[in-house]
Amino acid sequence: MAASSATSPAAQLLASKIAARTATVAVVGMGYVGMPLAVTVADAGFAVLAVDIDDARVAAIARGESYIGDVPSARLGPLVESGKIRSTVRFRELQDADAIIICVPTPLNKTKEPDLSYVVSALREIKAYLRRGQLIILESTTYPGFTREVGLPMLEEVGYRCGDEFFLTFSPERTDPGNPRYDVSNTTKVLGGVTATCTEMGAALYRQVIETVHVVSSTDAAEMAKLLENTFRAVNIGLVNEVALMCNTLGIDTWEVIAAASTKPFGFMPFYPGPGLGGHCLPIDPLYLSWKLRSHNYTARFIELAQTINASMPGFVVQLAADTLNDHSRAVRGSRICIYGVAYKPNIDDVRESPALEIIELLHRKGANVVYTDPHVAEIEVEGRRYVGVTEAEARSSDLAIITTDHAAFDLVALARDGNLILDTRNATRRAAVPAEYLHKVVRL
Ligand SMILES: NC(=O)c1ccc[n+]([C@@H]2O[C@H](COP(=O)([O-])OP(=O)(O)OC[C@H]3O[C@@H](n4cnc5c(N)ncnc54)[C@H](O)[C@@H]3O)[C@@H](O)[C@H]2O)c1
């Protein structure tokens, strides 16, 4: 590391430990975000303390077993065996850490407002064991202002001065589960600190681990940058979902239109329609922003409109399913309908906020006999009902298959050949080059 401009003794000591990679880094929350981060930090040579409240997860890590798809046990195991990663449920061990990175969930509550209880609970534990010289980094997505308005006062209650005696930064996580090209180490990290020294400490740590660090002037700017990224996607998906609704009304093939527009070499970026927004980020993060703005008497109009359109898509898919069956003199009630793919995106096992679950619920309420097939998800629960996935061979005997997730492992040619009706919400049958002779069975979104 270049000579540090850090002035306080605590900052200088921390900077030297980071530069020598002798700092211990604690990762609090070992989920989709925390696990890949922990192995990346350990690979860079730092000792990592993996902290979680879930006993089963902590025990699995201690055995070197990963439960996160992007991190094979073959990668985690040797790091645990060599002592580079140690897992614990005891927050008191945070006293040993020089840096603490928070990766706990930030969902919405029942009334669709930010639920920051996990972050606040993690901060409370960190505060209880805060010692001079520690660097605290929040990676969980939150609204602009949270780190400064909530995190800072909580930690300052201990009596240490932020920027001199402890350091606080926000650095949003950009994990894209299942992405074979970009992982933690080659995805640029945005970071903003409460003070210039906080920023310097946070950036110094990530520069040891990640190719590029992009520093911004405040934690607020870093928080807002994350929400811009995800709002950008949610709004553009909302726009293209509305285009799909318009094309459906006009009898035009949405996918053909997008493919044509995409030939423009400038000023157009393709987004694709689907059965609705899923995952832990896109359906949730923009609502953190609109919630915060409501307290300033400002209505985040794009976010609310996109939210309304995206949220209407599962219902639209069910309507299309009903119309498709109706065109073949069948009712939804009593039909066997198979959902192809319940994960919210291809080739992963995460079903959080997946629109497929809402589609299953809506079809169930209409009296359909709903089954699902998904090579990545063995079983799911929808409104208290447990579903065990059927095999693709079993799925093909359904009256209607609804392709909700375009998993690479699906054999859609076999489905088109041996199956009955298909409602394709992902243009997957075209990508799979289903032969023309079977296309009369296929309806696209
Ligand atoms: N999953 C993604 O693709 C993604 C991408 C970018 C950002 N994020 C953000 O990262 C954050 C974490 O998301 P995730 O997907 O990793 O969640 P996750 O549910 O996969 O993992 C969270 C982990 O935190 C643990 N936990 C909960 N409360 C805790 C506490 N008080 N102390 C210690 N551990 C605790 C849970 O047991 C779990 O293991 C969220 O803010 C999310 O918005 C997620």
CSV table of C-alpha atoms in Angstrom, one decimal, residues 30-442:
chain,number,residue,atom,x,y,z
A,30,MET,CA,-22.7,-15.8,5.8
A,31,GLY,CA,-25.2,-16.0,3.0
A,32,TYR,CA,-25.2,-15.4,-0.7
A,33,VAL,CA,-23.1,-12.2,-0.2
A,34,GLY,CA,-21.1,-13.1,2.9
A,35,MET,CA,-19.8,-16.5,1.8
A,36,PRO,CA,-18.2,-15.5,-1.5
A,37,LEU,CA,-16.8,-12.4,0.2
A,38,ALA,CA,-15.3,-14.5,3.0
A,39,VAL,CA,-13.5,-16.9,0.7
A,40,THR,CA,-12.2,-14.1,-1.5
A,41,VAL,CA,-10.8,-12.2,1.5
A,42,ALA,CA,-9.3,-15.4,2.9
A,43,ASP,CA,-7.8,-16.2,-0.6
A,44,ALA,CA,-6.0,-12.9,-0.4
A,45,GLY,CA,-4.3,-14.1,2.8
A,46,PHE,CA,-6.3,-12.5,5.5
A,47,ALA,CA,-7.6,-14.5,8.5
A,48,VAL,CA,-11.4,-14.5,8.3
A,49,LEU,CA,-13.9,-14.9,11.1
A,50,ALA,CA,-17.2,-16.0,9.7
A,51,VAL,CA,-20.0,-15.0,12.0
A,52,ASP,CA,-23.6,-16.0,11.7
A,53,ILE,CA,-26.6,-16.5,14.1
A,54,ASP,CA,-27.5,-19.8,12.3
A,55,ASP,CA,-25.9,-22.7,14.1
A,56,ALA,CA,-26.4,-25.1,11.2
A,57,ARG,CA,-24.6,-22.7,8.8
A,58,VAL,CA,-21.7,-22.1,11.3
A,59,ALA,CA,-21.3,-25.8,11.8
A,60,ALA,CA,-21.4,-26.5,8.0
A,61,ILE,CA,-18.6,-23.9,7.5
A,62,ALA,CA,-16.6,-25.5,10.3
A,63,ARG,CA,-16.8,-28.8,8.4
A,64,GLY,CA,-15.7,-27.0,5.2
A,65,GLU,CA,-19.1,-27.5,3.6
A,66,SER,CA,-20.5,-24.7,1.5
A,67,TYR,CA,-24.3,-24.2,1.1
A,68,ILE,CA,-23.9,-21.4,-1.4
A,69,GLY,CA,-23.9,-22.4,-5.1
A,70,ASP,CA,-21.2,-20.0,-6.2
A,71,VAL,CA,-18.7,-21.3,-3.6
A,72,PRO,CA,-17.9,-25.0,-4.0
A,73,SER,CA,-16.9,-26.9,-0.8
A,74,ALA,CA,-13.7,-27.6,-2.7
A,75,ARG,CA,-12.9,-23.9,-2.4
A,76,LEU,CA,-14.1,-23.4,1.2
A,77,GLY,CA,-12.8,-26.6,2.7
A,78,PRO,CA,-9.0,-26.0,2.3
A,79,LEU,CA,-9.4,-22.4,3.7
A,80,VAL,CA,-11.2,-23.8,6.8
A,81,GLU,CA,-8.6,-26.7,7.1
A,82,SER,CA,-5.7,-24.3,7.0
A,83,GLY,CA,-7.3,-22.1,9.6
A,84,LYS,CA,-7.8,-19.1,7.2
A,85,ILE,CA,-11.5,-19.2,7.8
A,86,ARG,CA,-13.0,-19.9,11.2
A,87,SER,CA,-16.7,-19.8,11.9
A,88,THR,CA,-18.6,-18.8,15.1
A,89,VAL,CA,-22.0,-17.9,16.5
A,90,ARG,CA,-20.3,-16.0,19.3
A,91,PHE,CA,-20.2,-12.2,18.7
A,92,ARG,CA,-17.7,-11.7,21.5
A,93,GLU,CA,-15.1,-13.1,19.2
A,94,LEU,CA,-15.5,-9.9,17.1
A,95,GLN,CA,-13.0,-8.4,19.6
A,96,ASP,CA,-10.3,-10.3,17.6
A,97,ALA,CA,-11.3,-8.6,14.3
A,98,ASP,CA,-9.6,-5.6,12.8
A,99,ALA,CA,-12.3,-5.2,10.2
A,100,ILE,CA,-15.9,-6.2,10.4
A,101,ILE,CA,-18.0,-6.5,7.2
A,102,ILE,CA,-21.8,-6.7,7.7
A,103,CYS,CA,-23.7,-8.8,5.1
A,104,VAL,CA,-27.0,-9.5,6.8
A,105,PRO,CA,-30.4,-9.4,5.1
A,106,THR,CA,-32.3,-6.2,4.5
A,107,PRO,CA,-35.8,-7.3,3.4
A,108,LEU,CA,-39.2,-5.6,3.5
A,109,ASN,CA,-41.7,-6.1,6.3
A,110,LYS,CA,-45.3,-7.1,5.8
A,111,THR,CA,-46.3,-3.5,4.9
A,112,LYS,CA,-43.5,-3.3,2.3
A,113,GLU,CA,-41.3,-1.0,4.4
A,114,PRO,CA,-37.6,-1.5,5.0
A,115,ASP,CA,-36.9,-4.0,7.7
A,116,LEU,CA,-33.5,-3.0,9.1
A,117,SER,CA,-33.8,-5.1,12.2
A,118,TYR,CA,-31.1,-7.6,11.1
A,119,VAL,CA,-28.6,-4.8,10.5
A,120,VAL,CA,-29.5,-3.0,13.7
A,121,SER,CA,-29.2,-6.3,15.6
A,122,ALA,CA,-25.7,-6.9,14.0
A,123,LEU,CA,-24.7,-3.3,14.8
A,124,ARG,CA,-25.8,-3.8,18.4
A,125,GLU,CA,-23.5,-6.9,18.8
A,126,ILE,CA,-20.6,-5.0,17.1
A,127,LYS,CA,-21.2,-2.1,19.4
A,128,ALA,CA,-21.1,-4.4,22.5
A,129,TYR,CA,-17.6,-5.5,21.5
A,130,LEU,CA,-16.3,-2.5,19.6
A,131,ARG,CA,-12.6,-1.8,20.3
A,132,ARG,CA,-10.3,1.0,19.4
A,133,GLY,CA,-8.9,0.7,15.8
A,134,GLN,CA,-11.8,-1.4,14.2
A,135,LEU,CA,-13.0,-0.8,10.7
A,136,ILE,CA,-16.8,-1.4,10.3
A,137,ILE,CA,-18.1,-1.8,6.7
A,138,LEU,CA,-21.8,-2.1,5.9
A,139,GLU,CA,-22.4,-4.1,2.7
A,140,SER,CA,-26.1,-4.8,3.2
A,141,THR,CA,-28.3,-2.7,0.9
A,142,THR,CA,-30.0,0.2,2.7
A,143,TYR,CA,-31.5,3.6,2.1
A,144,PRO,CA,-29.4,6.7,1.6
A,145,GLY,CA,-28.5,8.2,5.0
A,146,PHE,CA,-28.8,5.0,7.0
A,147,THR,CA,-25.1,4.5,7.8
A,148,ARG,CA,-24.7,8.1,8.9
A,149,GLU,CA,-28.0,8.6,10.6
A,150,VAL,CA,-28.5,5.2,12.3
A,151,GLY,CA,-25.2,3.3,12.3
A,152,LEU,CA,-22.9,6.1,13.3
A,153,PRO,CA,-24.8,7.3,16.4
A,154,MET,CA,-25.2,3.7,17.6
A,155,LEU,CA,-21.4,3.0,17.4
A,156,GLU,CA,-20.5,6.5,18.7
A,157,GLU,CA,-22.3,5.7,22.0
A,158,VAL,CA,-19.3,3.5,22.9
A,159,GLY,CA,-17.3,6.7,23.3
A,160,TYR,CA,-14.7,6.3,20.5
A,161,ARG,CA,-14.4,9.1,17.8
A,162,CYS,CA,-15.3,8.0,14.3
A,163,GLY,CA,-12.4,8.6,11.9
A,164,ASP,CA,-9.8,8.5,14.6
A,165,GLU,CA,-10.5,5.7,16.9
A,166,PHE,CA,-12.9,3.6,14.8
A,167,PHE,CA,-13.8,3.7,11.1
A,168,LEU,CA,-17.2,3.4,9.4
A,169,THR,CA,-17.9,2.9,5.7
A,170,PHE,CA,-20.6,1.8,3.4
A,171,SER,CA,-19.7,-0.4,0.4
A,172,PRO,CA,-22.6,-1.9,-1.5
A,173,GLU,CA,-22.4,-5.5,-2.5
A,174,ARG,CA,-22.9,-6.2,-6.2
A,175,THR,CA,-22.9,-10.0,-6.2
A,176,ASP,CA,-24.6,-11.6,-9.2
A,177,PRO,CA,-25.2,-15.2,-8.2
A,178,GLY,CA,-24.5,-17.6,-11.0
A,179,ASN,CA,-22.6,-15.1,-13.1
A,180,PRO,CA,-19.6,-17.0,-14.5
A,181,ARG,CA,-17.7,-13.9,-15.5
A,182,TYR,CA,-17.9,-11.5,-12.6
A,183,ASP,CA,-17.3,-12.5,-9.0
A,184,VAL,CA,-16.3,-10.5,-5.9
A,185,SER,CA,-12.7,-10.0,-7.0
A,186,ASN,CA,-13.3,-8.6,-10.4
A,187,THR,CA,-16.4,-6.5,-9.8
A,188,THR,CA,-15.5,-2.8,-9.0
A,189,LYS,CA,-16.3,-1.9,-5.4
A,190,VAL,CA,-17.9,1.4,-4.7
A,191,LEU,CA,-17.1,2.7,-1.2
A,192,GLY,CA,-17.8,5.8,0.9
A,193,GLY,CA,-16.7,6.5,4.4
A,194,VAL,CA,-18.1,8.8,7.2
A,195,THR,CA,-14.7,10.6,7.2
A,196,ALA,CA,-11.8,10.8,4.8
A,197,THR,CA,-9.8,8.4,7.0
A,198,CYS,CA,-12.7,6.0,7.2
A,199,THR,CA,-12.8,6.0,3.4
A,200,GLU,CA,-9.0,5.5,3.3
A,201,MET,CA,-9.2,2.5,5.6
A,202,GLY,CA,-12.1,0.8,3.8
A,203,ALA,CA,-10.5,1.4,0.4
A,204,ALA,CA,-7.1,0.1,1.6
A,205,LEU,CA,-8.7,-3.2,2.7
A,206,TYR,CA,-10.7,-3.8,-0.5
A,207,ARG,CA,-7.7,-2.9,-2.7
A,208,GLN,CA,-5.9,-5.9,-1.2
A,209,VAL,CA,-8.8,-8.1,-2.3
A,210,ILE,CA,-10.6,-6.6,-5.3
A,211,GLU,CA,-9.2,-5.3,-8.6
A,212,THR,CA,-10.7,-1.9,-8.6
A,213,VAL,CA,-12.2,0.3,-5.8
A,214,HIS,CA,-14.2,3.4,-6.7
A,215,VAL,CA,-14.3,5.9,-3.9
A,216,VAL,CA,-17.2,8.3,-3.4
A,217,SER,CA,-17.3,11.3,-1.1
A,218,SER,CA,-19.8,9.9,1.5
A,219,THR,CA,-21.7,6.9,2.8
A,220,ASP,CA,-24.9,8.5,1.4
A,221,ALA,CA,-23.5,8.6,-2.1
A,222,ALA,CA,-22.4,5.0,-1.9
A,223,GLU,CA,-25.8,4.0,-0.6
A,224,MET,CA,-27.6,5.9,-3.4
A,225,ALA,CA,-25.3,4.5,-6.1
A,226,LYS,CA,-26.4,1.0,-5.2
A,227,LEU,CA,-30.1,2.0,-5.3
A,228,LEU,CA,-29.5,3.8,-8.7
A,229,GLU,CA,-28.1,0.5,-10.1
A,230,ASN,CA,-31.0,-1.6,-9.0
A,231,THR,CA,-33.7,1.0,-9.6
A,232,PHE,CA,-32.3,1.3,-13.2
A,233,ARG,CA,-32.9,-2.4,-13.7
A,234,ALA,CA,-36.3,-2.5,-12.0
A,235,VAL,CA,-37.5,0.5,-14.1
A,236,ASN,CA,-36.2,-0.8,-17.4
A,237,ILE,CA,-37.7,-4.2,-16.7
A,238,GLY,CA,-41.0,-2.4,-15.9
A,239,LEU,CA,-40.8,-0.6,-19.2
A,240,VAL,CA,-40.1,-3.7,-21.2
A,241,ASN,CA,-42.8,-5.6,-19.3
A,242,GLU,CA,-45.2,-2.9,-20.3
A,243,VAL,CA,-44.0,-3.2,-23.9
A,244,ALA,CA,-44.9,-6.9,-23.6
A,245,LEU,CA,-48.4,-6.0,-22.4
A,246,MET,CA,-48.7,-3.6,-25.4
A,247,CYS,CA,-47.4,-6.1,-27.9
A,248,ASN,CA,-49.8,-8.7,-26.5
A,249,THR,CA,-52.7,-6.3,-27.0
A,250,LEU,CA,-51.6,-5.4,-30.5
A,251,GLY,CA,-50.7,-9.0,-31.5
A,252,ILE,CA,-47.0,-8.3,-32.1
A,253,ASP,CA,-44.2,-10.7,-31.1
A,254,THR,CA,-42.4,-8.8,-28.2
A,255,TRP,CA,-39.2,-10.8,-28.6
A,256,GLU,CA,-38.9,-10.0,-32.3
A,257,VAL,CA,-39.3,-6.4,-31.5
A,258,ILE,CA,-36.6,-6.4,-28.8
A,259,ALA,CA,-34.2,-8.3,-31.1
A,260,ALA,CA,-34.8,-5.7,-33.9
A,261,ALA,CA,-34.3,-2.7,-31.6
A,262,SER,CA,-31.1,-4.3,-30.2
A,263,THR,CA,-29.5,-4.1,-33.6
A,264,LYS,CA,-29.1,-0.4,-33.0
A,265,PRO,CA,-25.4,0.0,-32.0
A,266,PHE,CA,-26.0,3.1,-29.8
A,267,GLY,CA,-28.7,4.5,-27.5
A,268,PHE,CA,-30.4,1.2,-26.8
A,269,MET,CA,-29.8,-1.5,-24.3
A,270,PRO,CA,-32.0,-4.6,-24.3
A,271,PHE,CA,-34.0,-5.6,-21.3
A,272,TYR,CA,-36.4,-8.6,-21.4
A,273,PRO,CA,-39.9,-9.1,-20.1
A,274,GLY,CA,-40.8,-12.0,-17.8
A,275,PRO,CA,-43.3,-13.3,-15.3
A,276,GLY,CA,-42.3,-10.6,-12.7
A,277,LEU,CA,-39.4,-9.4,-10.6
A,278,GLY,CA,-37.6,-11.8,-8.3
A,279,GLY,CA,-34.7,-12.2,-6.0
A,280,HIS,CA,-33.5,-10.4,-2.9
A,281,CYS,CA,-32.6,-7.1,-4.7
A,282,LEU,CA,-34.8,-5.8,-7.6
A,283,PRO,CA,-38.2,-6.2,-6.1
A,284,ILE,CA,-37.0,-4.7,-2.8
A,285,ASP,CA,-34.2,-2.2,-3.1
A,286,PRO,CA,-36.1,0.5,-5.0
A,287,LEU,CA,-38.7,0.5,-2.3
A,288,TYR,CA,-36.0,1.4,0.2
A,289,LEU,CA,-35.4,4.5,-1.9
A,290,SER,CA,-39.1,5.4,-2.3
A,291,TRP,CA,-39.7,4.8,1.4
A,292,LYS,CA,-36.9,7.2,2.3
A,293,LEU,CA,-38.2,9.9,-0.1
A,294,ARG,CA,-41.7,9.7,1.3
A,295,SER,CA,-40.2,11.1,4.6
A,296,HIS,CA,-39.2,14.1,2.5
A,297,ASN,CA,-42.6,14.4,1.0
A,298,TYR,CA,-41.3,13.3,-2.4
A,299,THR,CA,-43.0,10.6,-4.5
A,300,ALA,CA,-40.5,8.4,-6.4
A,301,ARG,CA,-42.8,8.1,-9.5
A,302,PHE,CA,-40.7,5.9,-11.8
A,303,ILE,CA,-40.2,3.4,-9.0
A,304,GLU,CA,-43.8,3.2,-8.1
A,305,LEU,CA,-45.0,2.8,-11.7
A,306,ALA,CA,-42.4,0.2,-12.5
A,307,GLN,CA,-43.3,-1.6,-9.2
A,308,THR,CA,-47.0,-1.6,-10.2
A,309,ILE,CA,-46.3,-3.0,-13.7
A,310,ASN,CA,-43.8,-5.6,-12.5
A,311,ALA,CA,-46.1,-6.7,-9.7
A,312,SER,CA,-48.9,-7.2,-12.2
A,313,MET,CA,-47.0,-9.7,-14.3
A,314,PRO,CA,-47.7,-12.9,-12.4
A,315,GLY,CA,-51.4,-12.1,-12.7
A,316,PHE,CA,-51.0,-11.5,-16.4
A,317,VAL,CA,-49.2,-14.8,-16.9
A,318,VAL,CA,-52.0,-16.6,-15.1
A,319,GLN,CA,-54.5,-14.9,-17.4
A,320,LEU,CA,-52.5,-16.0,-20.4
A,321,ALA,CA,-52.4,-19.5,-19.0
A,322,ALA,CA,-56.2,-19.5,-18.6
A,323,ASP,CA,-56.6,-18.1,-22.2
A,324,THR,CA,-54.3,-20.7,-23.6
A,325,LEU,CA,-56.2,-23.6,-21.9
A,326,ASN,CA,-59.5,-22.0,-22.9
A,327,ASP,CA,-58.4,-21.9,-26.6
A,328,HIS,CA,-58.1,-25.7,-26.3
A,329,SER,CA,-61.5,-26.1,-24.5
A,330,ARG,CA,-60.0,-26.7,-21.1
A,331,ALA,CA,-60.4,-24.9,-17.8
A,332,VAL,CA,-57.8,-24.0,-15.3
A,333,ARG,CA,-59.7,-25.9,-12.7
A,334,GLY,CA,-58.7,-29.5,-12.8
A,335,SER,CA,-55.9,-29.0,-15.3
A,336,ARG,CA,-52.4,-30.2,-14.4
A,337,ILE,CA,-50.1,-27.2,-14.8
A,338,CYS,CA,-46.4,-27.6,-14.5
A,339,ILE,CA,-44.2,-24.6,-13.6
A,340,TYR,CA,-40.8,-24.9,-15.3
A,341,GLY,CA,-38.3,-23.2,-13.0
A,342,VAL,CA,-39.1,-21.8,-9.5
A,343,ALA,CA,-35.7,-20.0,-8.9
A,344,TYR,CA,-36.0,-16.3,-9.7
A,345,LYS,CA,-33.3,-16.5,-12.4
A,346,PRO,CA,-31.5,-19.2,-14.5
A,347,ASN,CA,-29.1,-21.8,-13.1
A,348,ILE,CA,-29.3,-20.8,-9.4
A,349,ASP,CA,-31.3,-22.2,-6.5
A,350,ASP,CA,-32.6,-19.0,-4.9
A,351,VAL,CA,-36.4,-18.7,-4.8
A,352,ARG,CA,-36.7,-15.5,-2.8
A,353,GLU,CA,-39.4,-13.3,-4.1
A,354,SER,CA,-39.6,-15.5,-7.2
A,355,PRO,CA,-42.7,-14.7,-9.3
A,356,ALA,CA,-43.1,-18.4,-10.0
A,357,LEU,CA,-44.3,-18.8,-6.4
A,358,GLU,CA,-47.0,-16.2,-6.8
A,359,ILE,CA,-48.1,-17.9,-10.1
A,360,ILE,CA,-48.3,-21.2,-8.3
A,361,GLU,CA,-50.5,-19.6,-5.6
A,362,LEU,CA,-52.8,-17.9,-8.1
A,363,LEU,CA,-53.2,-21.1,-10.2
A,364,HIS,CA,-53.8,-23.1,-7.0
A,365,ARG,CA,-56.6,-20.7,-6.0
A,366,LYS,CA,-58.2,-21.2,-9.4
A,367,GLY,CA,-58.3,-24.9,-8.8
A,368,ALA,CA,-55.4,-26.1,-11.0
A,369,ASN,CA,-53.4,-29.1,-10.0
A,370,VAL,CA,-50.0,-27.3,-9.9
A,371,VAL,CA,-46.7,-29.1,-10.0
A,372,TYR,CA,-43.2,-27.8,-10.7
A,373,THR,CA,-39.9,-29.0,-12.0
A,374,ASP,CA,-36.5,-27.3,-11.2
A,375,PRO,CA,-33.1,-29.0,-11.3
A,376,HIS,CA,-31.8,-26.6,-8.7
A,377,VAL,CA,-34.7,-26.6,-6.2
A,378,ALA,CA,-35.8,-29.9,-4.6
A,379,GLU,CA,-38.8,-28.5,-2.7
A,380,ILE,CA,-40.6,-25.2,-1.9
A,381,GLU,CA,-43.3,-23.9,0.3
A,382,VAL,CA,-46.1,-21.7,-0.9
A,383,GLU,CA,-48.6,-20.3,1.6
A,384,GLY,CA,-47.9,-23.2,3.9
A,385,ARG,CA,-48.2,-25.9,1.2
A,386,ARG,CA,-45.1,-28.0,0.5
A,387,TYR,CA,-44.3,-28.9,-3.1
A,388,VAL,CA,-41.7,-31.4,-4.1
A,389,GLY,CA,-40.3,-30.9,-7.6
A,390,VAL,CA,-41.2,-33.5,-10.2
A,391,THR,CA,-38.8,-34.8,-12.8
A,392,GLU,CA,-38.9,-33.3,-16.3
A,393,ALA,CA,-40.2,-36.6,-17.6
A,394,GLU,CA,-43.1,-36.3,-15.2
A,395,ALA,CA,-43.5,-32.7,-16.0
A,396,ARG,CA,-44.1,-33.4,-19.7
A,397,SER,CA,-47.4,-35.1,-19.0
A,398,SER,CA,-49.0,-31.9,-17.8
A,399,ASP,CA,-51.8,-30.1,-19.7
A,400,LEU,CA,-49.8,-26.9,-19.7
A,401,ALA,CA,-46.2,-26.2,-19.0
A,402,ILE,CA,-45.4,-22.6,-18.0
A,403,ILE,CA,-41.7,-21.7,-18.5
A,404,THR,CA,-40.9,-19.2,-15.8
A,405,THR,CA,-37.1,-19.7,-15.5
A,406,ASP,CA,-34.9,-20.5,-18.4
A,407,HIS,CA,-32.5,-23.0,-16.7
A,408,ALA,CA,-29.9,-24.3,-19.1
A,409,ALA,CA,-30.5,-27.9,-17.9
A,410,PHE,CA,-34.1,-28.0,-19.2
A,411,ASP,CA,-34.7,-30.1,-22.3
A,412,LEU,CA,-37.3,-27.9,-24.0
A,413,VAL,CA,-37.1,-29.7,-27.3
A,414,ALA,CA,-38.3,-32.9,-25.4
A,415,LEU,CA,-41.0,-30.8,-23.7
A,416,ALA,CA,-42.2,-29.5,-27.1
A,417,ARG,CA,-42.1,-32.9,-28.6
A,418,ASP,CA,-43.7,-35.0,-25.9
A,419,GLY,CA,-45.6,-32.4,-23.9
A,420,ASN,CA,-48.9,-30.6,-24.5
A,421,LEU,CA,-49.3,-26.8,-24.3
A,422,ILE,CA,-46.5,-24.5,-23.4
A,423,LEU,CA,-46.6,-20.9,-22.2
A,424,ASP,CA,-43.2,-19.5,-22.6
A,425,THR,CA,-42.6,-16.3,-20.5
A,426,ARG,CA,-38.8,-16.2,-21.3
A,427,ASN,CA,-38.5,-16.8,-25.0
A,428,ALA,CA,-36.7,-20.0,-23.9
A,429,THR,CA,-38.3,-22.2,-26.6
A,430,ARG,CA,-36.8,-19.9,-29.3
A,431,ARG,CA,-33.3,-20.0,-27.7
A,432,ALA,CA,-33.6,-23.8,-27.4
A,433,ALA,CA,-34.4,-23.9,-31.1
A,434,VAL,CA,-37.6,-25.9,-30.7
A,435,PRO,CA,-38.4,-27.3,-34.2
A,436,ALA,CA,-41.1,-25.5,-36.2
A,437,GLU,CA,-43.3,-28.6,-36.2
A,438,TYR,CA,-44.0,-28.2,-32.5
A,439,LEU,CA,-44.4,-24.4,-32.4
A,440,HIS,CA,-48.2,-24.7,-32.6
A,441,LYS,CA,-48.1,-25.8,-29.0
A,442,VAL,CA,-46.2,-22.7,-27.8
